[in-house]
Amino acid sequence: MARVPHANLDCSPGCPVEGVLAIIGGKWKGLILYHLLAGTLRFNEIRRRVPNVTQRMLTTQLRELEADGLLVRTVYAEVPPRVEYSLSPRGRSLEPIILALKAWGEEHLRPAASSPASSPAAAAAA
């Protein structure tokens, strides 16, 4: 489970934000959650969608998300074993936040060349 520096999140107005970022923060958790919005995925499907993550790191991140109650890990008794990951109701409740982060990124993190404000016509008009 992610470590939250404070036992209670009533220590300051920012403590709940700190707590959420401790749970979903990091390089890979947000991406994992985003890809699971589309539905249930197997380990290697997640790995293909997040190609730069190592197998060990992906395993660690999935375990932490499961421990925090954001995803459900389902193991099927088959040979070879099949394991699927899906968002729990608690994880699904993050959908509007994740989609808002995506929208903000699309709006504010575009390369400068594609920004209308950085075009030569915009510079000449200024």
XYZ file of N, CA, C and O in Angstrom:
504
model
N 0.849 -1.181 0.000
C 0.000 0.000 0.000
C 0.890 1.239 0.000
O 1.934 1.270 0.627
N 0.486 2.272 -0.708
C 1.260 3.497 -0.776
C 1.346 4.134 0.600
O 0.396 4.117 1.370
N 2.496 4.695 0.880
C 2.691 5.349 2.165
C 2.156 6.764 2.113
O 2.506 7.535 1.241
N 1.318 7.077 3.036
C 0.817 8.441 3.193
C 1.502 8.980 4.439
O 1.442 8.351 5.497
N 2.181 10.137 4.341
C 2.952 10.646 5.462
C 2.150 10.905 6.730
O 2.705 10.923 7.808
N 0.841 11.095 6.613
C 0.029 11.418 7.777
C -1.011 10.323 7.997
O -1.641 9.862 7.055
N -1.192 9.938 9.249
C -2.185 8.910 9.566
C -3.592 9.410 9.264
O -4.426 8.683 8.737
N -3.859 10.662 9.572
C -5.156 11.277 9.282
C -4.949 12.281 8.166
O -3.933 12.946 8.096
N -5.927 12.397 7.312
C -5.815 13.365 6.225
C -6.532 14.663 6.565
O -6.973 15.385 5.694
N -6.632 14.966 7.873
C -7.264 16.202 8.300
C -6.236 17.194 8.837
O -6.590 18.141 9.512
N -4.955 16.977 8.510
C -3.902 17.817 9.061
C -3.826 19.188 8.407
O -3.419 20.146 9.029
N -4.177 19.294 7.134
C -4.186 20.576 6.438
C -5.100 20.441 5.227
O -5.442 19.330 4.830
N -5.464 21.556 4.625
C -6.344 21.460 3.457
C -5.745 20.633 2.310
O -6.474 20.054 1.527
N -4.420 20.555 2.214
C -3.781 19.810 1.125
C -3.553 18.344 1.402
O -3.148 17.605 0.515
N -3.821 17.881 2.604
C -3.543 16.483 2.939
C -4.294 15.478 2.064
O -3.695 14.487 1.649
N -5.562 15.665 1.750
C -6.213 14.709 0.854
C -5.552 14.646 -0.523
O -5.427 13.576 -1.107
N -5.089 15.785 -1.033
C -4.389 15.801 -2.320
C -3.095 15.007 -2.201
O -2.766 14.189 -3.068
N -2.388 15.227 -1.122
C -1.147 14.493 -0.869
C -1.417 12.994 -0.798
O -0.679 12.185 -1.349
N -2.499 12.616 -0.154
C -2.858 11.211 -0.031
C -3.179 10.575 -1.372
O -2.737 9.470 -1.675
N -3.944 11.278 -2.202
C -4.297 10.755 -3.528
C -3.048 10.616 -4.387
O -2.850 9.598 -5.055
N -2.195 11.633 -4.366
C -0.975 11.566 -5.168
C -0.053 10.449 -4.695
O 0.644 9.837 -5.505
N -0.069 10.156 -3.409
C 0.731 9.040 -2.893
C 0.208 7.711 -3.430
O 0.984 6.789 -3.675
N -1.096 7.615 -3.643
C -1.693 6.366 -4.117
C -1.558 6.213 -5.631
O -1.206 5.152 -6.119
N -1.826 7.268 -6.406
C -1.825 7.137 -7.863
C -0.609 7.771 -8.515
O -0.464 7.702 -9.737
N 0.258 8.388 -7.723
C 1.418 9.063 -8.278
C 2.465 8.086 -8.777
O 2.374 6.881 -8.606
N 3.474 8.614 -9.399
C 4.542 7.792 -9.929
C 4.477 7.755 -11.440
O 3.536 8.244 -12.066
N 5.478 7.137 -12.022
C 5.627 7.148 -13.468
C 4.631 6.246 -14.194
O 4.227 6.542 -15.301
N 4.218 5.137 -13.571
C 3.455 4.134 -14.294
C 2.006 3.968 -13.852
O 1.173 3.522 -14.641
N 1.673 4.289 -12.624
C 0.321 4.006 -12.126
C -0.763 4.723 -12.910
O -1.796 4.142 -13.221
N -0.546 5.966 -13.236
C -1.530 6.707 -14.012
C -1.764 6.081 -15.378
O -2.905 5.969 -15.839
N -0.691 5.642 -16.024
C -0.823 4.992 -17.328
C -1.558 3.667 -17.220
O -2.405 3.342 -18.057
N -1.230 2.906 -16.197
C -1.907 1.623 -15.981
C -3.397 1.860 -15.783
O -4.236 1.213 -16.415
N -3.738 2.797 -14.916
C -5.146 3.108 -14.662
C -5.839 3.586 -15.938
O -6.968 3.189 -16.225
N -5.162 4.424 -16.709
C -5.746 4.934 -17.949
C -6.073 3.783 -18.901
O -7.163 3.730 -19.477
N -5.147 2.864 -19.087
C -5.381 1.759 -20.017
C -6.457 0.803 -19.508
O -7.179 0.197 -20.309
N -6.584 0.670 -18.198
C -7.623 -0.203 -17.657
C -9.021 0.427 -17.738
O -10.014 -0.265 -17.539
N -9.099 1.721 -18.049
C -10.411 2.345 -18.257
C -11.144 1.678 -19.420
O -12.366 1.623 -19.443
N -10.381 1.163 -20.377
C -10.976 0.520 -21.551
C -11.543 -0.857 -21.229
O -12.326 -1.387 -22.003
N -11.144 -1.427 -20.107
C -11.663 -2.744 -19.731
C -10.574 -3.641 -19.182
O -9.437 -3.229 -18.977
N -10.929 -4.885 -18.972
C -10.042 -5.879 -18.385
C -8.888 -6.179 -19.331
O -9.086 -6.339 -20.537
N -7.679 -6.251 -18.754
C -6.484 -6.565 -19.527
C -5.647 -7.607 -18.815
O -5.615 -7.657 -17.582
N -4.950 -8.401 -19.591
C -3.994 -9.344 -19.037
C -2.649 -8.636 -18.880
O -2.420 -7.566 -19.439
N -1.755 -9.261 -18.107
C -0.462 -8.650 -17.793
C 0.277 -8.218 -19.052
O 0.734 -7.076 -19.162
N 0.424 -9.131 -20.015
C 1.186 -8.799 -21.219
C 0.496 -7.759 -22.087
O 1.159 -7.011 -22.806
N -0.816 -7.670 -22.018
C -1.524 -6.608 -22.742
C -1.181 -5.247 -22.140
O -0.963 -4.276 -22.874
N -1.119 -5.193 -20.823
C -0.732 -3.940 -20.161
C 0.709 -3.612 -20.530
O 1.033 -2.467 -20.855
N 1.553 -4.623 -20.500
C 2.971 -4.405 -20.808
C 3.155 -3.883 -22.233
O 4.006 -3.037 -22.487
N 2.374 -4.377 -23.183
C 2.461 -3.885 -24.563
C 1.994 -2.434 -24.665
O 2.518 -1.653 -25.453
N 1.008 -2.065 -23.874
C 0.488 -0.694 -23.926
C 1.390 0.299 -23.197
O 1.320 1.502 -23.437
N 2.198 -0.214 -22.287
C 3.157 0.620 -21.551
C 4.539 0.003 -21.793
O 5.115 -0.627 -20.917
N 5.091 0.169 -23.006
C 6.264 -0.608 -23.409
C 7.557 -0.313 -22.647
O 8.433 -1.165 -22.597
N 7.697 0.840 -22.052
C 8.958 1.174 -21.384
C 9.048 0.677 -19.944
O 10.091 0.815 -19.318
N 7.984 0.107 -19.414
C 8.004 -0.383 -18.041
C 8.626 -1.782 -18.030
O 8.387 -2.585 -18.928
N 9.447 -2.046 -17.025
C 10.020 -3.382 -16.898
C 8.977 -4.318 -16.293
O 8.022 -3.886 -15.639
N 9.186 -5.604 -16.483
C 8.251 -6.590 -15.942
C 8.183 -6.484 -14.425
O 7.104 -6.530 -13.832
N 9.322 -6.306 -13.795
C 9.372 -6.205 -12.333
C 8.622 -4.966 -11.839
O 7.859 -5.029 -10.873
N 8.849 -3.835 -12.494
C 8.183 -2.598 -12.074
C 6.682 -2.687 -12.305
O 5.891 -2.246 -11.463
N 6.261 -3.268 -13.424
C 4.835 -3.414 -13.690
C 4.188 -4.293 -12.629
O 3.118 -3.965 -12.112
N 4.848 -5.380 -12.284
C 4.333 -6.263 -11.228
C 4.186 -5.506 -9.917
O 3.155 -5.602 -9.245
N 5.191 -4.730 -9.573
C 5.159 -3.950 -8.323
C 4.012 -2.947 -8.342
O 3.259 -2.832 -7.365
N 3.868 -2.222 -9.447
C 2.830 -1.201 -9.537
C 1.438 -1.825 -9.486
O 0.546 -1.296 -8.826
N 1.264 -2.959 -10.163
C -0.033 -3.647 -10.129
C -0.356 -4.130 -8.723
O -1.499 -4.004 -8.265
N 0.623 -4.645 -8.020
C 0.399 -5.101 -6.638
C 0.008 -3.943 -5.733
O -0.867 -4.075 -4.874
N 0.671 -2.794 -5.899
C 0.344 -1.623 -5.078
C -1.063 -1.117 -5.381
O -1.809 -0.768 -4.460
N -1.424 -1.074 -6.658
C -2.772 -0.624 -7.026
C -3.827 -1.586 -6.484
O -4.890 -1.162 -6.046
N -3.511 -2.880 -6.489
C -4.437 -3.860 -5.923
C -4.542 -3.685 -4.407
O -5.642 -3.695 -3.847
N -3.409 -3.494 -3.742
C -3.414 -3.306 -2.283
C -4.177 -2.046 -1.884
O -4.809 -2.009 -0.824
N -4.148 -1.031 -2.741
C -4.867 0.218 -2.462
C -6.331 0.148 -2.875
O -7.056 1.127 -2.758
N -6.752 -1.011 -3.388
C -8.155 -1.209 -3.728
C -8.593 -0.573 -5.030
O -9.785 -0.386 -5.258
N -7.638 -0.239 -5.913
C -7.990 0.413 -7.164
C -8.190 -0.574 -8.310
O -8.816 -0.230 -9.307
N -7.638 -1.757 -8.186
C -7.870 -2.744 -9.221
C -8.086 -4.121 -8.633
O -7.770 -4.381 -7.475
N -8.656 -4.983 -9.454
C -8.970 -6.352 -9.060
C -8.126 -7.280 -9.918
O -8.090 -7.136 -11.151
N -7.454 -8.200 -9.267
C -6.640 -9.209 -9.950
C -7.396 -10.525 -9.892
O -7.698 -11.026 -8.805
N -7.683 -11.080 -11.063
C -8.422 -12.337 -11.133
C -7.513 -13.409 -11.721
O -6.994 -13.237 -12.834
N -7.312 -14.488 -10.969
C -6.470 -15.593 -11.412
C -7.371 -16.757 -11.786
O -8.231 -17.159 -11.004
N -7.179 -17.292 -12.988
C -7.950 -18.436 -13.462
C -7.094 -19.691 -13.334
O -5.924 -19.692 -13.728
N -7.676 -20.742 -12.780
C -6.967 -22.003 -12.578
C -6.912 -22.761 -13.895
O -7.694 -23.674 -14.152
N -6.006 -22.351 -14.744
C -5.806 -22.967 -16.044
C -4.326 -23.261 -16.208
O -3.498 -22.768 -15.450
N -3.996 -24.039 -17.212
C -2.594 -24.268 -17.551
C -2.410 -23.782 -18.978
O -3.049 -24.299 -19.891
N -1.580 -22.777 -19.212
C -0.890 -21.956 -18.214
C -1.864 -21.025 -17.495
O -2.947 -20.738 -18.018
N -1.481 -20.556 -16.306
C -2.382 -19.684 -15.541
C -2.679 -18.396 -16.306
O -1.830 -17.872 -17.001
N -3.891 -17.945 -16.157
C -4.316 -16.690 -16.784
C -4.668 -15.720 -15.677
O -5.431 -16.049 -14.766
N -4.107 -14.519 -15.752
C -4.364 -13.481 -14.757
C -4.879 -12.249 -15.486
O -4.294 -11.812 -16.469
N -5.989 -11.712 -15.009
C -6.574 -10.516 -15.604
C -6.680 -9.412 -14.565
O -6.886 -9.680 -13.384
N -6.549 -8.192 -15.036
C -6.643 -7.022 -14.171
C -7.778 -6.134 -14.674
O -7.921 -5.914 -15.873
N -8.561 -5.634 -13.738
C -9.634 -4.704 -14.076
C -9.762 -3.692 -12.939
O -9.298 -3.934 -11.822
N -10.382 -2.576 -13.243
C -10.587 -1.554 -12.218
C -11.672 -1.999 -11.246
O -12.702 -2.545 -11.655
N -11.431 -1.744 -9.987
C -12.471 -1.957 -8.971
C -13.423 -0.762 -9.039
O -13.130 0.230 -9.726
N -14.537 -0.822 -8.343
C -15.405 0.373 -8.307
C -14.653 1.614 -7.805
O -14.861 2.721 -8.316
N -13.779 1.415 -6.832
C -12.989 2.544 -6.326
C -12.052 3.073 -7.405
O -11.901 4.281 -7.579
N -11.430 2.173 -8.154
C -10.558 2.583 -9.253
C -11.335 3.251 -10.362
O -10.903 4.245 -10.948
N -12.516 2.729 -10.661
C -13.370 3.309 -11.707
C -13.798 4.725 -11.331
O -14.005 5.570 -12.200
N -13.896 5.010 -10.027
C -14.284 6.356 -9.593
C -13.229 7.403 -9.955
O -13.511 8.599 -9.928
N -12.023 6.963 -10.321
C -10.970 7.891 -10.755
C -11.095 8.277 -12.227
O -10.356 9.128 -12.708
N -12.028 7.664 -12.939
C -12.145 7.905 -14.383
C -12.247 9.381 -14.753
O -11.503 9.849 -15.631
N -13.121 10.166 -14.129
C -13.182 11.577 -14.542
C -11.877 12.327 -14.269
O -11.508 13.227 -15.029
N -11.172 11.938 -13.236
C -9.901 12.599 -12.911
C -8.842 12.244 -13.945
O -8.120 13.112 -14.441
N -8.772 10.965 -14.304
C -7.792 10.520 -15.290
C -8.079 11.147 -16.647
O -7.173 11.610 -17.343
N -9.348 11.193 -17.029
C -9.702 11.810 -18.306
C -9.452 13.314 -18.291
O -9.073 13.890 -19.315
N -9.634 13.953 -17.137
C -9.326 15.383 -17.026
C -7.818 15.616 -17.167
O -7.392 16.582 -17.812
N -7.008 14.735 -16.595
C -5.552 14.838 -16.751
C -5.165 14.673 -18.220
O -4.304 15.393 -18.736
N -5.807 13.735 -18.899
C -5.542 13.521 -20.328
C -5.900 14.771 -21.129
O -5.122 15.228 -21.967
N -7.065 15.337 -20.866
C -7.498 16.537 -21.585
C -6.557 17.707 -21.319
O -6.191 18.451 -22.241
N -6.132 17.859 -20.073
C -5.212 18.949 -19.728
C -3.890 18.755 -20.464
O -3.334 19.695 -21.015
N -3.408 17.517 -20.490
C -2.159 17.233 -21.189
C -2.254 17.500 -22.680
O -1.333 18.048 -23.288
N -3.379 17.119 -23.286
C -3.568 17.379 -24.711
C -3.590 18.874 -25.008
O -3.108 19.321 -26.039
N -4.142 19.643 -24.083
C -4.236 21.087 -24.298
C -2.935 21.820 -24.000
O -2.557 22.749 -24.715
N -2.234 21.404 -22.954
C -1.093 22.191 -22.478
C 0.275 21.592 -22.749
O 1.275 22.285 -22.548
N 0.348 20.356 -23.188
C 1.655 19.738 -23.378
C 1.964 19.432 -24.841
O 2.822 18.632 -25.140
N 1.291 20.097 -25.731
C 1.565 19.913 -27.159
C 2.915 20.555 -27.485
O 3.295 21.548 -26.869
N 3.589 20.008 -28.489
C 4.855 20.643 -28.904
C 4.614 22.081 -29.332
O 3.558 22.408 -29.883
N 5.581 22.927 -29.092
C 5.449 24.360 -29.392
C 5.138 24.601 -30.860
O 4.438 25.543 -31.199
N 5.627 23.748 -31.757
C 5.400 23.945 -33.194
C 3.927 23.834 -33.562
O 3.479 24.470 -34.502
N 3.167 23.037 -32.821
C 1.759 22.878 -33.176
C 0.863 23.869 -32.449
O -0.324 23.909 -32.692
N 1.436 24.678 -31.582
C 0.655 25.654 -30.840
C 0.371 26.862 -31.725
O 1.271 27.401 -32.347
N -0.890 27.310 -31.787
C -1.216 28.488 -32.615
C -0.453 29.727 -32.179
O -0.090 30.548 -33.003
N -0.171 29.856 -30.891
C 0.514 31.047 -30.397
C 1.966 31.106 -30.862
O 2.563 32.168 -30.895
N 2.554 29.965 -31.240
C 3.946 29.968 -31.646
C 4.118 30.029 -33.158
O 5.232 29.975 -33.655
N 3.025 30.163 -33.897
C 3.132 30.232 -35.348
C 3.698 31.584 -35.771
O 3.554 32.577 -35.063
N 4.360 31.640 -36.938
C 4.904 32.928 -37.404
C 3.825 34.001 -37.550
O 4.066 35.157 -37.272
N 2.621 33.609 -37.962
C 1.546 34.604 -38.117
C 1.165 35.184 -36.769
O 0.919 36.391 -36.635
N 1.131 34.354 -35.744
C 0.806 34.841 -34.397
C 1.900 35.744 -33.868
O 1.641 36.764 -33.228
N 3.144 35.421 -34.186
C 4.268 36.252 -33.730
C 4.238 37.598 -34.426
O 4.529 38.634 -33.833
N 3.903 37.607 -35.726
C 3.843 38.859 -36.476
C 2.691 39.744 -35.978
O 2.805 40.970 -35.968
N 1.603 39.116 -35.574
C 0.447 39.873 -35.099
C 0.713 40.481 -33.744
O 0.078 41.466 -33.376
N 1.644 39.931 -32.992
C 1.924 40.429 -31.641
C 2.733 41.629 -31.677
O 2.913 42.609 -31.872
